[in-house]
Short mmCIF file of C-alpha atoms in Angstrom, two decimals:
data_model
loop_
_atom_site.label_atom_id
_atom_site.label_comp_id
_atom_site.label_asym_id
_atom_site.label_seq_id
_atom_site.Cartn_x
_atom_site.Cartn_y
_atom_site.Cartn_z
CA MET A 92 0.27 0.24 -0.11
CA THR A 93 0.99 3.71 -1.02
CA PRO A 94 2.14 5.24 1.75
CA ALA A 95 -0.28 8.79 2.46
CA PRO A 96 1.34 12.02 1.30
CA PRO A 97 1.78 14.07 4.37
CA ARG A 98 -0.96 16.72 5.51
CA THR A 99 0.90 19.25 7.57
CA ASP A 100 3.44 22.19 6.32
CA ARG A 101 6.12 20.30 8.69
CA GLY A 102 5.51 16.42 7.41
CA ARG A 103 5.99 18.47 3.89
CA LEU A 104 9.01 20.47 4.60
CA LEU A 105 10.57 17.22 6.44
CA LEU A 106 9.69 14.61 3.47
CA VAL A 107 11.38 16.83 1.10
CA LEU A 108 14.58 17.46 3.06
CA ALA A 109 14.76 13.52 3.12
CA LEU A 110 14.19 13.73 -0.80
CA ALA A 111 16.76 16.32 -1.02
CA THR A 112 19.40 14.49 1.04
CA LEU A 113 18.71 11.21 -0.81
CA VAL A 114 18.98 13.10 -4.27
CA THR A 115 22.25 14.57 -3.17
CA VAL A 116 23.86 11.78 -1.93
CA PHE A 117 22.58 9.61 -5.10
CA THR A 118 23.93 12.76 -7.67
CA ALA A 119 27.32 12.64 -5.67
CA THR A 120 27.96 9.23 -6.02
CA VAL A 121 26.47 7.50 -8.51
CA PRO A 122 25.96 9.32 -12.31
CA LEU A 123 29.03 10.53 -13.89
CA LEU A 124 29.80 13.66 -13.77
CA ARG A 125 31.13 15.86 -16.69
CA ASP A 126 33.55 18.28 -15.57
CA TRP A 127 31.87 21.15 -17.67
CA PHE A 128 33.90 19.26 -20.39
CA ASP A 129 31.70 21.07 -23.92
CA LEU A 130 32.28 24.12 -21.56
CA ARG A 131 35.64 23.65 -22.12
CA VAL A 132 35.83 23.49 -25.54
CA TYR A 133 33.54 26.57 -26.13
CA TYR A 134 36.01 28.35 -23.66
CA GLY A 135 39.04 27.40 -25.20
CA SER A 136 37.82 27.80 -28.88
CA ILE A 137 36.74 32.03 -28.14
CA ASP A 138 39.89 32.18 -25.95
CA ASN A 139 41.75 30.91 -28.90
CA TRP A 140 40.06 33.10 -31.29
CA VAL A 141 40.00 36.16 -29.15
CA HIS A 142 43.60 36.48 -27.07
CA HIS A 143 45.69 34.20 -29.57
CA GLY A 144 44.66 35.07 -33.03
CA GLY A 145 43.84 30.87 -33.68
CA ARG A 146 40.46 30.18 -35.36
CA ILE A 147 37.71 28.70 -33.75
CA TYR A 148 37.30 25.45 -35.50
CA ASP A 149 41.16 24.71 -34.75
CA TYR A 150 40.93 24.48 -31.15
CA ARG A 151 40.79 21.05 -29.47
CA VAL A 152 40.67 20.37 -25.63
CA PRO A 153 44.44 19.28 -24.85
CA GLY A 154 44.64 15.50 -25.20
CA THR A 155 42.17 14.94 -27.16
CA THR A 156 40.75 15.06 -30.84
CA TYR A 157 37.64 17.16 -29.85
CA GLY A 158 37.03 21.04 -30.90
CA PHE A 159 33.89 23.26 -31.42
CA THR A 160 31.16 22.05 -34.18
CA TYR A 161 28.61 24.99 -33.76
CA PRO A 162 27.75 27.05 -36.16
CA PRO A 163 29.99 30.29 -36.07
CA PHE A 164 26.89 32.72 -34.20
CA ALA A 165 27.26 30.75 -31.83
CA ALA A 166 30.93 31.49 -31.31
CA VAL A 167 30.04 35.13 -31.49
CA VAL A 168 27.43 34.67 -29.14
CA MET A 169 29.83 33.28 -26.50
CA LEU A 170 32.25 36.06 -26.86
CA PRO A 171 31.95 37.60 -23.60
CA MET A 172 33.29 34.30 -22.29
CA ALA A 173 36.92 36.32 -23.61
CA LEU A 174 36.46 38.91 -21.08
CA LEU A 175 36.20 35.91 -17.99
CA ASP A 176 38.62 33.59 -16.27
CA LEU A 177 37.29 29.62 -16.60
CA HIS A 178 36.23 28.99 -13.39
CA THR A 179 34.03 32.67 -13.56
CA ALA A 180 32.66 31.14 -17.39
CA ILE A 181 32.02 27.46 -15.21
CA ALA A 182 29.88 29.65 -12.43
CA ALA A 183 28.29 31.85 -15.20
CA ALA A 184 27.37 28.89 -17.40
CA LEU A 185 25.31 27.25 -14.56
CA VAL A 186 23.51 30.24 -13.58
CA LEU A 187 22.53 31.02 -17.02
CA ASN A 188 21.46 27.33 -17.44
CA LEU A 189 19.19 27.64 -13.68
CA ALA A 190 17.42 30.48 -14.99
CA ALA A 191 16.48 29.09 -18.32
CA LEU A 192 14.98 26.29 -16.49
CA VAL A 193 13.48 28.24 -13.96
CA LEU A 194 12.00 30.16 -16.97
CA VAL A 195 10.92 26.53 -19.07
CA LEU A 196 9.26 25.27 -15.64
CA ARG A 197 7.23 28.86 -15.62
CA LEU A 198 6.73 28.80 -19.62
CA LEU A 199 5.29 24.90 -19.46
CA ALA A 200 3.46 26.10 -15.83
CA GLY A 201 1.13 28.82 -17.70
CA PRO A 202 -1.09 30.95 -15.95
CA THR A 203 -1.15 28.52 -13.05
CA TRP A 204 2.31 28.27 -11.68
CA ARG A 205 1.49 29.16 -8.66
CA ARG A 206 -0.59 26.32 -8.18
CA PRO A 207 1.96 23.49 -7.12
CA GLY A 208 2.86 25.56 -3.75
CA TRP A 209 6.45 25.31 -2.56
CA TYR A 210 5.84 21.46 -2.11
CA GLY A 211 5.01 21.07 -5.37
CA TRP A 212 8.12 22.98 -6.74
CA ALA A 213 10.38 21.68 -4.23
CA LEU A 214 9.78 17.98 -5.36
CA THR A 215 9.84 18.93 -8.86
CA ALA A 216 13.51 19.95 -7.98
CA CYS A 217 13.93 16.82 -6.69
CA ALA A 218 12.74 14.53 -9.85
CA LEU A 219 14.50 17.01 -12.35
CA ALA A 220 17.69 16.60 -10.52
CA LEU A 221 17.30 12.81 -11.30
CA PHE A 222 16.60 13.36 -14.84
CA GLU A 223 19.62 12.17 -16.60
CA PRO A 224 19.84 14.37 -19.93
CA LEU A 225 19.23 17.63 -17.47
CA ARG A 226 22.25 15.93 -15.20
CA ASP A 227 24.08 15.79 -18.36
CA THR A 228 23.17 19.17 -19.42
CA LEU A 229 24.35 21.19 -16.71
CA SER A 230 27.96 18.75 -16.04
CA PHE A 231 28.68 19.05 -19.23
CA GLY A 232 27.81 23.27 -19.36
CA GLN A 233 25.63 22.77 -22.67
CA VAL A 234 23.38 25.27 -24.10
CA ASN A 235 20.35 22.72 -24.70
CA LEU A 236 18.37 24.65 -21.73
CA LEU A 237 19.39 27.64 -23.65
CA LEU A 238 17.92 26.82 -26.54
CA LEU A 239 14.83 25.54 -24.95
CA ALA A 240 14.17 28.49 -23.13
CA LEU A 241 14.06 30.48 -26.93
CA VAL A 242 11.82 28.42 -28.43
CA LEU A 243 9.24 27.81 -25.53
CA THR A 244 9.15 31.67 -26.15
CA ASP A 245 7.73 32.00 -29.02
CA ALA A 246 5.58 28.64 -28.42
CA ALA A 247 4.09 31.49 -25.34
CA LEU A 248 3.38 33.77 -28.12
CA LEU A 249 1.60 31.34 -30.39
CA ALA A 250 -0.42 29.87 -27.83
CA THR A 251 -1.53 33.52 -26.71
CA GLY A 252 -2.15 35.41 -29.96
CA ARG A 253 0.89 37.56 -29.16
CA THR A 254 2.50 37.10 -32.31
CA ARG A 255 4.52 39.92 -33.54
CA TRP A 256 7.66 38.72 -31.94
CA ALA A 257 6.75 34.84 -32.34
CA GLY A 258 9.66 33.69 -34.41
CA VAL A 259 12.49 35.31 -32.94
CA GLY A 260 13.82 32.64 -30.34
CA ILE A 261 13.45 29.57 -32.97
CA GLY A 262 15.47 31.61 -35.66
CA LEU A 263 18.23 32.41 -32.91
CA ALA A 264 18.16 29.10 -31.62
CA ALA A 265 18.58 27.29 -35.24
CA ALA A 266 21.49 29.93 -35.53
CA ILE A 267 23.06 28.73 -32.86
CA LYS A 268 22.81 24.42 -33.57
CA LEU A 269 20.89 23.65 -36.23
CA THR A 270 18.32 21.11 -35.69
CA PRO A 271 16.15 24.19 -33.98
CA ALA A 272 15.36 24.71 -37.79
CA LEU A 273 12.80 21.89 -37.88
CA PHE A 274 10.67 24.29 -35.82
CA ILE A 275 10.53 26.48 -38.80
CA GLY A 276 8.86 23.47 -40.18
CA LEU A 277 6.15 23.92 -37.81
CA LEU A 278 5.14 27.20 -38.68
CA LEU A 279 5.10 26.43 -42.53
CA VAL A 280 2.93 23.20 -41.49
CA ALA A 281 0.77 25.72 -38.91
CA ARG A 282 0.64 28.02 -41.78
CA ARG A 283 2.21 30.64 -39.54
CA TRP A 284 3.47 32.06 -42.46
CA ARG A 285 4.53 35.40 -40.21
CA ALA A 286 6.76 33.78 -37.85
CA ALA A 287 8.26 31.54 -40.01
CA ALA A 288 9.49 34.23 -41.73
CA VAL A 289 10.65 36.22 -39.13
CA ALA A 290 12.11 32.69 -38.19
CA THR A 291 14.14 32.41 -40.89
CA VAL A 292 15.13 36.18 -41.14
CA VAL A 293 16.54 36.10 -37.61
CA ALA A 294 18.53 32.83 -38.37
CA PHE A 295 19.70 34.29 -41.76
CA GLY A 296 20.50 37.06 -40.32
CA ALA A 297 22.53 35.84 -37.14
CA THR A 298 24.89 33.72 -39.46
CA ALA A 299 25.01 36.89 -41.91
CA LEU A 300 26.50 38.72 -38.99
CA ALA A 301 28.61 35.68 -37.79
CA ALA A 302 30.12 35.62 -41.42
CA SER A 303 31.11 39.03 -41.18
CA ALA A 304 32.90 38.47 -37.97
CA ASP A 305 35.20 35.68 -39.13
CA PRO A 306 34.35 34.98 -42.60
CA GLU A 307 37.13 32.21 -43.23
CA ALA A 308 35.18 30.58 -40.12
CA SER A 309 31.99 30.84 -41.50
CA ARG A 310 33.70 29.72 -44.76
CA PHE A 311 34.95 26.19 -43.26
CA TYR A 312 31.86 25.43 -41.32
CA TRP A 313 29.36 25.81 -44.25
CA THR A 314 31.66 23.56 -46.86
CA GLU A 315 33.47 20.85 -44.83
CA ALA A 316 32.81 21.02 -41.07
CA LEU A 317 28.89 20.79 -41.13
CA TRP A 318 29.54 17.31 -43.23
CA ASP A 319 31.73 15.88 -41.46
CA THR A 320 30.33 14.02 -38.71
CA SER A 321 33.06 12.39 -37.01
CA ARG A 322 34.12 15.93 -35.32
CA VAL A 323 31.07 15.23 -33.11
CA GLY A 324 31.65 11.48 -32.35
CA ARG A 325 30.93 8.44 -33.65
CA LEU A 326 27.56 7.50 -34.60
CA ASP A 327 27.76 4.20 -32.70
CA TYR A 328 28.13 5.22 -29.22
CA VAL A 329 25.97 4.61 -27.11
CA SER A 330 25.38 8.06 -25.98
CA ASN A 331 23.71 8.60 -29.88
CA GLN A 332 19.91 8.17 -29.63
CA SER A 333 18.86 9.00 -32.75
CA VAL A 334 17.79 6.87 -35.94
CA GLN A 335 21.11 7.24 -37.06
CA GLY A 336 22.43 5.54 -33.99
CA ILE A 337 19.65 2.94 -34.20
CA LEU A 338 21.20 2.24 -37.37
CA ALA A 339 25.18 2.42 -36.79
CA ARG A 340 24.72 0.13 -34.26
CA LEU A 341 23.31 -2.46 -36.05
CA GLY A 342 25.96 -2.28 -38.38
CA GLU A 343 23.86 -0.52 -41.40
CA PRO A 344 26.12 2.50 -42.89
CA ASP A 345 24.08 2.97 -46.06
CA ARG A 346 23.02 6.81 -45.80
CA ALA A 347 19.55 6.00 -47.83
CA VAL A 348 18.35 3.48 -45.15
CA TRP A 349 18.57 6.47 -42.85
CA ALA A 350 17.40 8.90 -45.07
CA ALA A 351 14.57 6.99 -45.65
CA ALA A 352 13.77 6.42 -42.49
CA VAL A 353 14.28 10.02 -41.18
CA LEU A 354 11.35 10.91 -44.24
CA LEU A 355 9.17 8.33 -42.90
CA VAL A 356 9.66 9.98 -39.29
CA LEU A 357 8.97 13.59 -40.74
CA GLY A 358 6.16 12.28 -42.73
CA VAL A 359 4.37 10.81 -39.06
CA TRP A 360 5.62 14.51 -37.41
CA ALA A 361 3.62 16.53 -40.23
CA LEU A 362 0.59 14.45 -39.99
CA ARG A 363 0.22 14.65 -36.16
CA ALA A 364 1.52 18.02 -35.81
CA ARG A 365 -0.69 19.40 -38.36
CA ARG A 366 -3.62 17.65 -36.53
CA ALA A 367 -2.74 19.32 -33.22
CA VAL A 368 -2.23 22.74 -34.41
CA ALA A 369 -5.70 22.12 -36.06
CA ALA A 370 -7.22 21.19 -33.02
CA GLY A 371 -5.13 24.16 -31.23
CA ASP A 372 -3.34 22.59 -29.49
CA TRP A 373 0.36 24.35 -29.44
CA THR A 374 2.01 22.65 -26.39
CA ALA A 375 1.50 18.63 -28.49
CA ALA A 376 2.80 20.56 -31.77
CA PHE A 377 5.49 21.96 -30.00
CA ALA A 378 6.25 18.99 -28.17
CA LEU A 379 5.87 16.64 -31.28
CA THR A 380 8.50 18.58 -33.29
CA GLY A 381 10.81 18.46 -30.41
CA LEU A 382 10.66 14.35 -30.42
CA ALA A 383 10.56 14.55 -33.99
CA ALA A 384 14.15 16.70 -34.13
CA CYS A 385 15.56 13.99 -31.77
CA LEU A 386 15.33 11.25 -33.97
CA VAL A 387 15.47 12.97 -37.25
CA SER A 388 19.33 14.32 -36.45
CA PRO A 389 21.98 12.40 -37.52
CA ILE A 390 23.19 12.78 -33.54
CA THR A 391 21.54 13.09 -30.45
CA TRP A 392 23.49 12.62 -27.44
CA VAL A 393 21.43 11.78 -23.86
CA HIS A 394 21.66 15.38 -23.16
CA HIS A 395 19.75 16.35 -25.78
CA LEU A 396 16.96 14.87 -24.79
CA VAL A 397 16.36 17.86 -22.49
CA TRP A 398 13.69 18.15 -25.09
CA LEU A 399 11.51 15.61 -24.10
CA LEU A 400 10.78 17.93 -21.47
CA PRO A 401 7.51 19.08 -23.14
CA SER A 402 5.91 15.88 -23.58
CA PHE A 403 6.17 14.84 -20.20
CA ALA A 404 4.12 18.06 -19.33
CA VAL A 405 1.09 16.81 -22.27
CA LEU A 406 1.26 13.33 -21.18
CA ILE A 407 0.05 15.06 -17.48
CA ARG A 408 -2.02 17.22 -18.73
CA THR A 409 -4.26 14.78 -21.14
CA GLY A 410 -4.39 12.20 -18.06
CA HIS A 411 -1.95 10.19 -18.06
CA ALA A 412 0.21 10.95 -15.11
CA ARG A 413 1.52 7.11 -14.76
CA ILE A 414 2.93 6.49 -17.90
CA ALA A 415 4.43 10.30 -17.65
CA GLY A 416 6.07 9.27 -14.52
CA ALA A 417 7.36 5.33 -15.81
CA LEU A 418 8.94 6.53 -18.98
CA TYR A 419 10.76 9.58 -16.77
CA ALA A 420 12.07 7.15 -14.44
CA VAL A 421 13.57 5.11 -17.29
CA LEU A 422 14.77 8.31 -18.24
CA CYS A 423 16.57 8.62 -14.49
CA THR A 424 18.25 5.50 -14.87
CA SER A 425 20.93 5.81 -17.38
CA VAL A 426 20.01 2.48 -18.54
CA VAL A 427 21.28 2.53 -22.25
CA TRP A 428 24.93 2.70 -21.07
CA LEU A 429 24.74 -1.10 -19.83
CA TRP A 430 25.19 -1.85 -23.05
CA PHE A 431 28.28 0.78 -23.22
CA ASP A 432 30.86 -2.42 -24.43
CA ASP A 433 28.71 -4.45 -26.34
CA ALA A 434 25.27 -3.75 -28.26
CA SER A 435 25.00 -6.32 -30.31
CA GLY A 436 22.47 -9.34 -29.65
CA VAL A 437 18.70 -8.67 -29.27
CA ASP A 438 19.06 -7.37 -25.77
CA GLY A 439 21.28 -4.94 -26.94
CA PHE A 440 19.53 -3.40 -29.80
CA LEU A 441 16.11 -3.30 -27.39
CA GLY A 442 18.42 -1.88 -24.51
CA SER A 443 20.82 0.03 -26.04
CA ASN A 444 18.36 2.38 -27.65
CA THR A 445 15.76 2.36 -24.68
CA TYR A 446 15.76 6.20 -25.16
CA ALA A 447 15.42 6.19 -28.59
CA TRP A 448 12.38 3.82 -28.02
CA ILE A 449 10.87 6.18 -26.01
CA THR A 450 11.25 9.03 -28.34
CA LEU A 451 9.95 6.95 -31.36
CA GLY A 452 7.13 6.02 -28.95
CA LEU A 453 5.93 9.40 -27.71
CA LEU A 454 6.13 10.97 -31.20
CA LEU A 455 4.00 7.81 -32.34
CA TRP A 456 1.67 8.52 -29.24
CA LEU A 457 1.57 11.11 -27.33
CA PRO A 458 -1.98 12.74 -27.29
CA ALA A 459 -2.44 15.95 -29.40
CA GLY A 460 -5.29 18.30 -29.68
CA GLN A 461 -6.75 17.26 -25.90
CA GLN A 462 -8.31 19.09 -23.17
CA PRO A 463 -7.55 18.00 -19.84
CA PRO A 464 -9.80 15.65 -17.75
CA ASP A 465 -11.12 18.61 -15.70
CA ARG A 466 -12.60 20.50 -18.75
CA ARG A 467 -13.79 17.43 -20.89
CA THR A 468 -18.13 17.49 -21.08
CA GLY A 469 -18.67 15.71 -18.34
CA SER A 470 -22.79 15.62 -19.09
CA ARG A 471 -24.21 14.36 -21.83
CA SER A 472 -27.43 16.70 -21.21
CA THR A 473 -25.97 19.94 -21.45
CA SER A 474 -24.87 19.69 -25.26
CA THR A 475 -24.02 17.30 -28.04
CA THR A 476 -21.64 19.09 -30.05
CA THR A 477 -18.66 21.33 -29.33
CA ALA A 478 -17.08 24.38 -30.63
CA ALA A 479 -14.39 24.08 -32.41
CA PRO A 480 -11.15 25.34 -30.61
CA SER A 481 -9.48 28.47 -32.33
CA PRO A 482 -6.37 28.33 -33.53
CA VAL A 483 -5.05 31.21 -31.71
CA ALA A 484 -6.42 30.52 -28.45
CA PRO A 485 -5.11 27.17 -27.24
CA THR A 486 -7.26 24.15 -25.98
CA ILE A 487 -4.59 24.01 -22.68
CA SER A 488 -5.69 24.52 -19.13
CA PRO A 489 -4.60 23.49 -16.07
CA ALA A 490 -4.20 20.36 -14.38
CA SER A 491 -3.69 20.06 -10.72
CA VAL A 492 -0.93 18.29 -9.13
CA GLN A 493 -1.24 16.33 -6.40
CA PRO A 494 2.26 15.04 -4.69
CA GLU A 495 3.08 11.81 -5.34
CA SER A 496 5.30 9.46 -2.79
CA ALA A 497 9.03 9.84 -2.57
CA SER A 498 10.00 7.39 -5.08
CA SER A 499 11.79 8.50 -8.13
CA GLY A 500 8.83 7.39 -10.54
CA THR A 501 6.65 9.45 -8.52
CA ALA A 502 8.76 11.85 -7.89
CA ALA A 503 9.28 11.98 -11.65
CA ALA A 504 5.31 12.25 -12.02
CA THR A 505 4.80 15.09 -10.03
CA ALA A 506 7.28 17.04 -12.29
CA GLY A 507 5.49 16.12 -14.52
CA GLY A 508 2.16 17.84 -13.49
CA VAL A 509 3.82 20.63 -12.64
CA PHE A 510 5.14 20.70 -16.16
CA ALA A 511 1.26 20.57 -17.45
CA ALA A 512 -0.21 22.98 -14.81
CA GLY A 513 -1.81 25.20 -16.80
CA GLY A 514 0.62 24.47 -20.03
CA ALA A 515 -0.81 27.91 -21.78
CA ALA A 516 3.13 28.02 -23.76
CA ALA A 517 3.55 25.90 -26.38
CA LEU A 518 6.08 23.60 -26.33
CA ASP A 519 9.37 22.56 -28.48
CA ALA A 520 12.27 20.01 -28.69
CA SER A 521 15.39 20.19 -30.75
CA SER A 522 18.81 18.66 -30.52
CA GLU A 523 21.39 18.97 -33.36
CA PRO A 524 23.34 16.70 -35.84
CA THR A 525 27.46 19.22 -34.95
CA GLY A 526 25.78 19.90 -31.59
CA SER A 527 28.02 18.21 -29.36
CA THR A 528 31.60 17.16 -28.27
CA ARG A 529 33.33 14.61 -26.70
CA LEU A 530 36.10 13.58 -24.09
CA PRO A 531 37.55 10.49 -24.31
CA ALA A 532 35.39 8.57 -22.53
CA LEU A 533 36.31 5.77 -19.27
CA ASN A 534 33.86 2.85 -17.88
CA PRO A 535 30.68 4.95 -18.18
CA GLN A 536 29.84 2.15 -15.71
CA SER A 537 32.34 3.30 -13.15
CA SER A 538 30.70 6.19 -10.46
CA SER A 539 33.76 6.87 -8.91
CA GLU A 540 35.77 7.94 -12.40
CA ARG A 541 34.48 11.81 -13.96
CA ALA A 542 34.10 10.78 -17.74
CA SER A 543 32.27 12.39 -20.64
CA SER A 544 29.34 10.53 -22.44
CA TYR A 545 31.35 10.75 -26.03
CA THR A 546 32.95 8.63 -27.17
CA ALA A 547 35.60 6.27 -25.91
CA ASP A 548 37.30 6.37 -29.16
CA PRO A 549 38.41 9.25 -30.94
CA PRO A 550 36.43 9.70 -33.98
CA PRO A 551 38.00 8.87 -37.37
CA SER A 552 39.97 11.14 -39.67
#
């Protein structure tokens, strides 16, 4: 029998303190911490570019083959790091990521963000600390949360009808990393021509700005680096949870097979996203786009899967809290690393791609165009027809949050409930083909060593 949650503030405070202690001990001893490796790549590249007259893409982290892999505009955005020492840059990156996380949660919660109270938000924080993609994003010093915040800001503008600036966030995100450009595709599918035009102009304008700042770097990136996935890491590495990663671990190198699979995924996405937009459900439309982006990108490292967070908001909003909690709990386990050394056989095929299966399953099944259970028509005698939802005002309403027990699975469900409480902001996801850099990884099964989730072997030249 599941114990009843505490009813007094004192009992809730004790529960939160106990959970926070357990989460802290777990985080400090079990998962691998990444020692800000990606941030060290950014910092070294900017330092080499600004202070030593080097080229952005020539820098390599000492002792590794890994350097800057983002579009040149990302380096322009990161220029302020040239004014900081490394430790200050790390602190600044942590603050920015936490601020972006707060904004993401605020946007996902919508107008009812006060409803969970301190207790609900405290449980949410504990659950988020267990989420592997989020842990890796923070400890790598990655930019995924910042990009998610940009796109969700656009989603909120579209969902509330304030479309004057809609598209700016998506355009900036697409100029920093590539796969958020799929959200421009969503705007086209939704026939939001003005927002799509704004996003496109912003993306091209930012790219042109970077080209004027360093023409040679831009030429190299768009003609050479972009097409060389080996600069990022091995396609078959277990952290790559995309369709390409699945095929690579199967030993299927044919690009035609991958292209066919990508077209199939994009077809499913376009059909489901269009239906979601037609029903006024921008939340589901953005969530579906994030799922598709993770699948079609040639490389989707585990930390890119923070883009799945909006999908959990949709699940809870539509009354699927148990499913959301179960899937979230799996994404807290680091289960794919069990096949780090050998992903062969049926168990390797199923287990090493666990996160990709979750992403694919959500793309196929995620409820779209549904109202929360508490807003559905409850009486047959009132009316036999319901007015169609407006494409400007989404059919999204608050989902009440009932804190669960202290287990990681129920804590995850509680977090999903908080995300979905209101959901007035449409949601989004993304990962990007050339968006990561990798340290030579030690054994990911060891909790006593600090390793990167990148490839253990240098990429082929």
